[in-house]
Amino acid sequence: MPASAPAPTRRRRTRRTVLVAVVFALLAASAPGLPTAAAAARIVGVQRLSPQVDLVSVYSPSMHRVVRNHVLHPVGKPAGLPSFYMLPGAGGAEDGISWYHSGGARAFFAHKRVNVVLPIGGKFSMWTDWNTNDPVLGHNKWETYINRELPPVIDAAYRTSRVNALSGVSMTAGPALDIVTHAPSRWRAVASYSGCPGATDPLGLLANTAVVARGGGNVVNMWGPPGSPQWRHHDPVVNAGKLRGKTIYLSAGSGVAGPVDGSLLRNGGGLVGGNVIERVALSCTTNMANRLAGLHIPHRFVHRPDGVHTWGLFYADLRDSWPMIARAIGA
């Protein structure tokens, strides 16, 4: 039978064991919400598509999935540049219809000193946090992703200036404004191109419900029954005062086809019913502009005489809005 350890040695081991247990207990008690490294958003892959384009895969802990993002950047990835995040349309860029594929973003930003981040995902989700999982559209926490998860990892990987702007187009035009009202310190500027700001007025209710239904989802799973308090919480018209101090650009076409649309074949998606969609966008955006004016919040509202929800229209508004966005973020 082995000899027992001397009493002083046993006492020292006991004290060490107790000390370790106390330390872990104190850490757990003092920081119960402290995220572990495994729970943090992180880059899990980077594919270099060209000297100025990366496809960056980011793990989202809120959605328990990897989200891909095109990142446009100057050659050499110089440090200290601001970032412009451009949200996708109704198909979430998963359908190949996007600023990257359809909207001319690569050529437009090729010689500009800015990082442009183009997330891929969130089709028909209104790019918001949903209350519950949807049988068709799944688990959506897109506001958390864009406000809390994606920018910090982009800032670290690209050594940015941590100065950001956000834009939304079509489905995400209203949500972009909503997202900024919930994290005003994250964003210097916001642009809303051809969408429907608003969630609780009749047009806003219709637009949100129609987009989700188009994707086969149940809008009640998003913010609860229409008209509930959460719908007001996500209404940028209602919460417009939280945009004070931001550079704000709003735009919409008239719903009449014209030169701004360019080649309809080239512009692709959005043409079927695009005249009606754009007229709704114009009405919604006018409501937003009027609300900002009533609050004496500076903004720019561009109401074009033509435009039927095409990439020609969206690209024209990107070109028009960029100088004021660039000034706001130091690009």
Short mmCIF file of C-alpha atoms in Angstrom, two decimals:
data_model
loop_
_atom_site.label_atom_id
_atom_site.label_comp_id
_atom_site.label_asym_id
_atom_site.label_seq_id
_atom_site.Cartn_x
_atom_site.Cartn_y
_atom_site.Cartn_z
CA MET A 1 0.00 0.00 0.00
CA PRO A 2 1.53 3.38 -1.00
CA ALA A 3 2.52 5.75 1.75
CA SER A 4 0.30 8.77 2.42
CA ALA A 5 1.59 12.25 1.50
CA PRO A 6 2.89 14.28 4.43
CA ALA A 7 0.24 16.44 6.11
CA PRO A 8 1.77 19.84 5.02
CA THR A 9 1.78 18.70 1.35
CA ARG A 10 -1.84 17.57 1.56
CA ARG A 11 -2.83 20.92 3.10
CA ARG A 12 -1.07 22.90 0.33
CA ARG A 13 -2.83 20.85 -2.38
CA THR A 14 -6.16 21.40 -0.67
CA ARG A 15 -5.59 25.18 -0.43
CA ARG A 16 -4.67 25.32 -4.15
CA THR A 17 -7.79 23.38 -5.13
CA VAL A 18 -9.99 25.65 -3.03
CA LEU A 19 -8.29 28.77 -4.43
CA VAL A 20 -8.85 27.66 -8.05
CA ALA A 21 -12.51 26.91 -7.31
CA VAL A 22 -12.99 30.31 -5.67
CA VAL A 23 -11.37 32.13 -8.61
CA PHE A 24 -13.65 30.42 -11.14
CA ALA A 25 -16.68 31.05 -8.95
CA LEU A 26 -15.82 34.75 -8.68
CA LEU A 27 -15.31 35.05 -12.44
CA ALA A 28 -18.64 33.41 -13.12
CA ALA A 29 -20.42 35.62 -10.60
CA SER A 30 -18.82 38.89 -11.66
CA ALA A 31 -19.21 38.42 -15.43
CA PRO A 32 -22.11 36.10 -16.14
CA GLY A 33 -22.72 37.64 -19.55
CA LEU A 34 -19.10 37.69 -20.70
CA PRO A 35 -18.98 35.98 -24.10
CA THR A 36 -16.47 33.23 -24.65
CA ALA A 37 -14.09 33.28 -27.59
CA ALA A 38 -16.19 30.56 -29.25
CA ALA A 39 -19.29 32.80 -29.08
CA ALA A 40 -17.69 35.82 -30.77
CA ALA A 41 -18.24 36.73 -34.40
CA ARG A 42 -15.13 35.86 -36.37
CA ILE A 43 -13.78 35.49 -39.88
CA VAL A 44 -13.58 31.81 -40.81
CA GLY A 45 -12.38 32.18 -44.39
CA VAL A 46 -11.16 34.70 -46.96
CA GLN A 47 -11.11 34.01 -50.70
CA ARG A 48 -9.15 36.51 -52.78
CA LEU A 49 -11.15 37.01 -55.97
CA SER A 50 -8.95 39.80 -57.33
CA PRO A 51 -6.43 42.34 -56.00
CA GLN A 52 -9.42 44.50 -55.00
CA VAL A 53 -12.10 41.97 -54.06
CA ASP A 54 -12.28 39.47 -51.21
CA LEU A 55 -15.06 37.04 -50.36
CA VAL A 56 -15.05 37.04 -46.56
CA SER A 57 -16.90 34.36 -44.60
CA VAL A 58 -17.97 35.48 -41.12
CA TYR A 59 -19.43 33.27 -38.41
CA SER A 60 -22.51 34.91 -36.87
CA PRO A 61 -23.11 33.66 -33.30
CA SER A 62 -26.60 35.18 -33.24
CA MET A 63 -27.65 33.14 -36.29
CA HIS A 64 -25.34 30.14 -35.74
CA ARG A 65 -24.24 30.26 -39.35
CA VAL A 66 -21.54 31.56 -41.67
CA VAL A 67 -22.43 34.62 -43.77
CA ARG A 68 -20.44 35.49 -46.88
CA ASN A 69 -19.60 39.11 -47.70
CA HIS A 70 -17.94 40.66 -50.73
CA VAL A 71 -15.41 43.27 -49.60
CA LEU A 72 -14.16 45.78 -52.15
CA HIS A 73 -10.93 47.57 -51.20
CA PRO A 74 -8.07 49.49 -52.80
CA VAL A 75 -5.06 47.49 -54.00
CA GLY A 76 -2.79 46.71 -51.06
CA LYS A 77 -5.53 47.14 -48.44
CA PRO A 78 -4.23 50.44 -47.01
CA ALA A 79 -5.02 50.97 -43.34
CA GLY A 80 -7.14 53.76 -41.88
CA LEU A 81 -9.92 53.83 -44.48
CA PRO A 82 -13.64 54.17 -43.67
CA SER A 83 -16.20 51.52 -44.61
CA PHE A 84 -19.44 51.70 -46.59
CA TYR A 85 -21.85 48.82 -45.94
CA MET A 86 -24.40 48.22 -48.73
CA LEU A 87 -27.30 45.93 -47.88
CA PRO A 88 -28.82 43.70 -50.58
CA GLY A 89 -32.29 43.73 -52.11
CA ALA A 90 -35.16 41.29 -51.61
CA GLY A 91 -33.22 38.26 -52.84
CA GLY A 92 -30.44 38.87 -50.34
CA ALA A 93 -27.90 38.82 -53.20
CA GLU A 94 -28.25 35.03 -52.98
CA ASP A 95 -30.04 35.14 -56.34
CA GLY A 96 -27.10 36.77 -58.12
CA ILE A 97 -28.89 40.12 -58.32
CA SER A 98 -26.87 42.59 -56.30
CA TRP A 99 -24.68 45.66 -56.22
CA TYR A 100 -21.77 43.33 -56.90
CA HIS A 101 -23.28 41.53 -59.89
CA SER A 102 -25.81 44.01 -61.26
CA GLY A 103 -25.26 47.47 -59.79
CA GLY A 104 -21.83 48.47 -61.03
CA ALA A 105 -20.29 48.71 -57.55
CA ARG A 106 -16.96 47.13 -58.50
CA ALA A 107 -16.23 49.65 -61.25
CA PHE A 108 -17.62 52.60 -59.30
CA PHE A 109 -15.46 52.04 -56.22
CA ALA A 110 -12.36 50.76 -58.04
CA HIS A 111 -10.36 53.97 -57.48
CA LYS A 112 -11.96 55.23 -54.27
CA ARG A 113 -10.31 55.12 -50.86
CA VAL A 114 -12.97 53.21 -48.99
CA ASN A 115 -13.76 49.63 -48.00
CA VAL A 116 -17.14 48.55 -49.38
CA VAL A 117 -18.83 45.65 -47.62
CA LEU A 118 -21.60 43.78 -49.43
CA PRO A 119 -23.28 41.12 -47.24
CA ILE A 120 -24.90 38.11 -48.91
CA GLY A 121 -28.02 36.78 -47.21
CA GLY A 122 -31.29 37.72 -45.56
CA LYS A 123 -33.63 37.17 -48.49
CA PHE A 124 -37.17 38.44 -47.80
CA SER A 125 -36.25 39.02 -44.13
CA MET A 126 -36.48 42.84 -44.08
CA TRP A 127 -32.94 42.60 -42.70
CA THR A 128 -34.15 42.69 -39.11
CA ASP A 129 -34.14 40.52 -35.98
CA TRP A 130 -37.10 38.14 -36.00
CA ASN A 131 -38.88 37.13 -32.81
CA THR A 132 -39.14 33.47 -33.76
CA ASN A 133 -37.82 31.11 -36.37
CA ASP A 134 -39.85 30.95 -39.56
CA PRO A 135 -40.58 27.57 -41.17
CA VAL A 136 -39.57 28.94 -44.57
CA LEU A 137 -37.20 31.86 -43.95
CA GLY A 138 -35.44 30.32 -40.97
CA HIS A 139 -33.52 32.05 -38.16
CA ASN A 140 -32.99 35.76 -38.85
CA LYS A 141 -30.96 38.15 -36.71
CA TRP A 142 -29.73 40.50 -39.42
CA GLU A 143 -29.88 43.71 -37.40
CA THR A 144 -27.64 42.12 -34.79
CA TYR A 145 -25.30 40.95 -37.53
CA ILE A 146 -24.89 44.37 -39.15
CA ASN A 147 -24.89 46.44 -35.96
CA ARG A 148 -22.83 44.26 -33.63
CA GLU A 149 -21.10 41.34 -35.35
CA LEU A 150 -19.83 42.27 -38.82
CA PRO A 151 -18.25 45.74 -38.35
CA PRO A 152 -15.81 44.76 -35.56
CA VAL A 153 -14.34 41.87 -37.54
CA ILE A 154 -14.07 43.99 -40.69
CA ASP A 155 -12.40 46.77 -38.66
CA ALA A 156 -9.82 44.34 -37.32
CA ALA A 157 -9.11 42.51 -40.58
CA TYR A 158 -8.84 45.64 -42.74
CA ARG A 159 -7.43 48.01 -40.10
CA THR A 160 -10.16 50.53 -40.85
CA SER A 161 -10.76 53.99 -39.41
CA ARG A 162 -13.89 52.54 -37.71
CA VAL A 163 -15.98 55.23 -39.41
CA ASN A 164 -18.96 53.73 -41.22
CA ALA A 165 -21.88 54.49 -43.53
CA LEU A 166 -24.82 52.25 -44.37
CA SER A 167 -27.14 51.99 -47.36
CA GLY A 168 -30.16 49.92 -48.29
CA VAL A 169 -31.82 49.37 -51.65
CA SER A 170 -35.36 48.26 -52.39
CA MET A 171 -36.28 45.83 -49.55
CA THR A 172 -33.49 47.11 -47.29
CA ALA A 173 -33.92 50.86 -47.91
CA GLY A 174 -36.28 51.30 -44.97
CA PRO A 175 -34.44 48.81 -42.74
CA ALA A 176 -31.16 50.70 -43.28
CA LEU A 177 -32.74 53.75 -41.64
CA ASP A 178 -34.21 51.57 -38.89
CA ILE A 179 -30.85 49.92 -38.21
CA VAL A 180 -29.15 53.30 -37.77
CA THR A 181 -31.79 54.45 -35.27
CA HIS A 182 -30.89 51.45 -33.08
CA ALA A 183 -27.12 52.00 -33.19
CA PRO A 184 -26.52 55.68 -33.95
CA SER A 185 -22.94 55.61 -32.67
CA ARG A 186 -22.03 52.98 -35.26
CA TRP A 187 -22.97 55.03 -38.34
CA ARG A 188 -22.11 58.50 -39.69
CA ALA A 189 -24.29 58.40 -42.79
CA VAL A 190 -27.21 56.45 -44.23
CA ALA A 191 -28.74 56.18 -47.70
CA SER A 192 -32.16 54.80 -48.60
CA TYR A 193 -32.56 53.96 -52.29
CA SER A 194 -36.03 53.19 -53.73
CA GLY A 195 -37.60 51.50 -50.72
CA CYS A 196 -40.39 51.97 -48.22
CA PRO A 197 -39.35 53.64 -44.99
CA GLY A 198 -42.16 53.12 -42.53
CA ALA A 199 -43.74 50.13 -40.84
CA THR A 200 -46.96 51.23 -39.16
CA ASP A 201 -48.67 53.43 -41.75
CA PRO A 202 -50.81 51.59 -44.34
CA LEU A 203 -48.13 51.57 -47.05
CA GLY A 204 -45.43 50.49 -44.61
CA LEU A 205 -47.57 47.65 -43.32
CA LEU A 206 -48.34 46.59 -46.88
CA ALA A 207 -44.72 46.73 -48.05
CA ASN A 208 -43.30 44.77 -45.10
CA THR A 209 -46.02 42.14 -45.30
CA ALA A 210 -45.75 41.80 -49.08
CA VAL A 211 -41.98 41.29 -49.09
CA VAL A 212 -42.08 38.62 -46.39
CA ALA A 213 -45.04 36.87 -48.04
CA ARG A 214 -43.24 36.91 -51.39
CA GLY A 215 -40.56 34.77 -49.78
CA GLY A 216 -43.12 32.42 -48.26
CA GLY A 217 -42.62 33.70 -44.72
CA ASN A 218 -45.10 34.59 -41.97
CA VAL A 219 -44.74 38.25 -41.01
CA VAL A 220 -46.10 37.53 -37.50
CA ASN A 221 -42.87 35.64 -36.83
CA MET A 222 -40.95 38.85 -37.51
CA TRP A 223 -42.22 41.49 -35.06
CA GLY A 224 -45.45 39.91 -33.87
CA PRO A 225 -48.90 40.90 -35.13
CA PRO A 226 -48.90 44.03 -37.31
CA GLY A 227 -49.60 47.07 -35.16
CA SER A 228 -47.88 45.65 -32.07
CA PRO A 229 -45.32 47.81 -30.20
CA GLN A 230 -42.40 46.17 -32.00
CA TRP A 231 -43.66 47.45 -35.33
CA ARG A 232 -43.42 51.00 -33.97
CA HIS A 233 -39.96 50.23 -32.57
CA HIS A 234 -38.85 49.37 -36.12
CA ASP A 235 -40.55 52.26 -37.89
CA PRO A 236 -37.95 54.82 -39.04
CA VAL A 237 -40.65 57.42 -39.64
CA VAL A 238 -41.82 57.16 -36.03
CA ASN A 239 -38.24 57.11 -34.75
CA ALA A 240 -36.82 59.68 -37.17
CA GLY A 241 -35.58 61.88 -34.32
CA LYS A 242 -32.85 59.30 -33.63
CA LEU A 243 -31.32 60.11 -37.02
CA ARG A 244 -30.46 63.67 -35.98
CA GLY A 245 -26.83 64.45 -36.67
CA LYS A 246 -26.47 61.83 -39.42
CA THR A 247 -25.89 62.49 -43.10
CA ILE A 248 -29.12 61.25 -44.70
CA TYR A 249 -29.83 60.59 -48.38
CA LEU A 250 -33.27 59.50 -49.62
CA SER A 251 -34.22 58.73 -53.22
CA ALA A 252 -36.97 57.27 -55.37
CA GLY A 253 -38.01 57.33 -59.01
CA SER A 254 -41.39 58.28 -60.42
CA GLY A 255 -42.51 54.88 -61.65
CA VAL A 256 -42.23 56.03 -65.27
CA ALA A 257 -39.58 54.34 -67.42
CA GLY A 258 -36.95 56.71 -68.78
CA PRO A 259 -33.29 57.32 -69.55
CA VAL A 260 -32.19 56.67 -65.97
CA ASP A 261 -33.24 53.03 -66.30
CA GLY A 262 -30.77 52.42 -69.11
CA SER A 263 -30.97 49.04 -70.81
CA LEU A 264 -33.92 47.19 -69.29
CA LEU A 265 -32.40 43.84 -70.30
CA ARG A 266 -29.13 44.71 -68.56
CA ASN A 267 -30.87 45.94 -65.43
CA GLY A 268 -32.68 42.63 -65.01
CA GLY A 269 -34.74 42.07 -61.86
CA GLY A 270 -37.43 44.40 -60.62
CA LEU A 271 -38.97 45.27 -63.98
CA VAL A 272 -42.13 43.20 -63.62
CA GLY A 273 -44.33 45.55 -61.65
CA GLY A 274 -41.38 47.89 -61.21
CA ASN A 275 -43.49 50.90 -62.05
CA VAL A 276 -45.90 50.11 -59.20
CA ILE A 277 -43.08 49.25 -56.78
CA GLU A 278 -41.34 52.53 -57.49
CA ARG A 279 -44.51 54.56 -57.03
CA VAL A 280 -44.98 52.94 -53.62
CA ALA A 281 -41.32 53.67 -52.83
CA LEU A 282 -41.82 57.30 -53.82
CA SER A 283 -44.84 57.68 -51.56
CA CYS A 284 -43.09 56.01 -48.61
CA THR A 285 -39.90 57.99 -49.10
CA THR A 286 -41.85 61.24 -49.37
CA ASN A 287 -43.42 60.44 -45.99
CA MET A 288 -39.95 59.94 -44.52
CA ALA A 289 -38.65 63.18 -46.01
CA ASN A 290 -41.65 65.10 -44.69
CA ARG A 291 -41.13 63.65 -41.23
CA LEU A 292 -37.46 64.67 -41.21
CA ALA A 293 -38.38 68.15 -42.45
CA GLY A 294 -40.97 68.48 -39.70
CA LEU A 295 -38.27 67.66 -37.13
CA HIS A 296 -35.84 70.12 -38.79
CA ILE A 297 -33.36 67.29 -39.45
CA PRO A 298 -31.17 68.04 -42.50
CA HIS A 299 -31.37 65.48 -45.29
CA ARG A 300 -31.37 65.23 -49.08
CA PHE A 301 -34.37 63.80 -50.92
CA VAL A 302 -33.98 63.10 -54.64
CA HIS A 303 -37.27 62.53 -56.48
CA ARG A 304 -36.43 61.62 -60.05
CA PRO A 305 -38.80 62.27 -62.98
CA ASP A 306 -38.23 58.72 -64.25
CA GLY A 307 -37.20 55.33 -62.91
CA VAL A 308 -39.00 51.98 -62.55
CA HIS A 309 -37.03 50.09 -59.89
CA THR A 310 -34.07 49.11 -62.05
CA TRP A 311 -30.34 48.92 -61.42
CA GLY A 312 -29.92 51.87 -63.75
CA LEU A 313 -31.97 53.93 -61.31
CA PHE A 314 -30.17 52.54 -58.25
CA TYR A 315 -26.75 53.20 -59.79
CA ALA A 316 -27.69 56.79 -60.63
CA ASP A 317 -28.63 57.35 -56.99
CA LEU A 318 -25.42 55.72 -55.76
CA ARG A 319 -23.41 58.14 -57.91
CA ASP A 320 -25.50 61.07 -56.73
CA SER A 321 -25.28 60.17 -53.04
CA TRP A 322 -21.62 59.21 -52.89
CA PRO A 323 -20.09 62.72 -52.59
CA MET A 324 -22.10 63.53 -49.44
CA ILE A 325 -21.49 60.07 -47.96
CA ALA A 326 -17.77 60.32 -48.71
CA ARG A 327 -17.56 63.70 -46.97
CA ALA A 328 -19.36 62.33 -43.92
CA ILE A 329 -16.99 59.38 -43.45
CA GLY A 330 -13.76 60.92 -44.72
CA ALA A 331 -13.43 58.80 -47.87
#
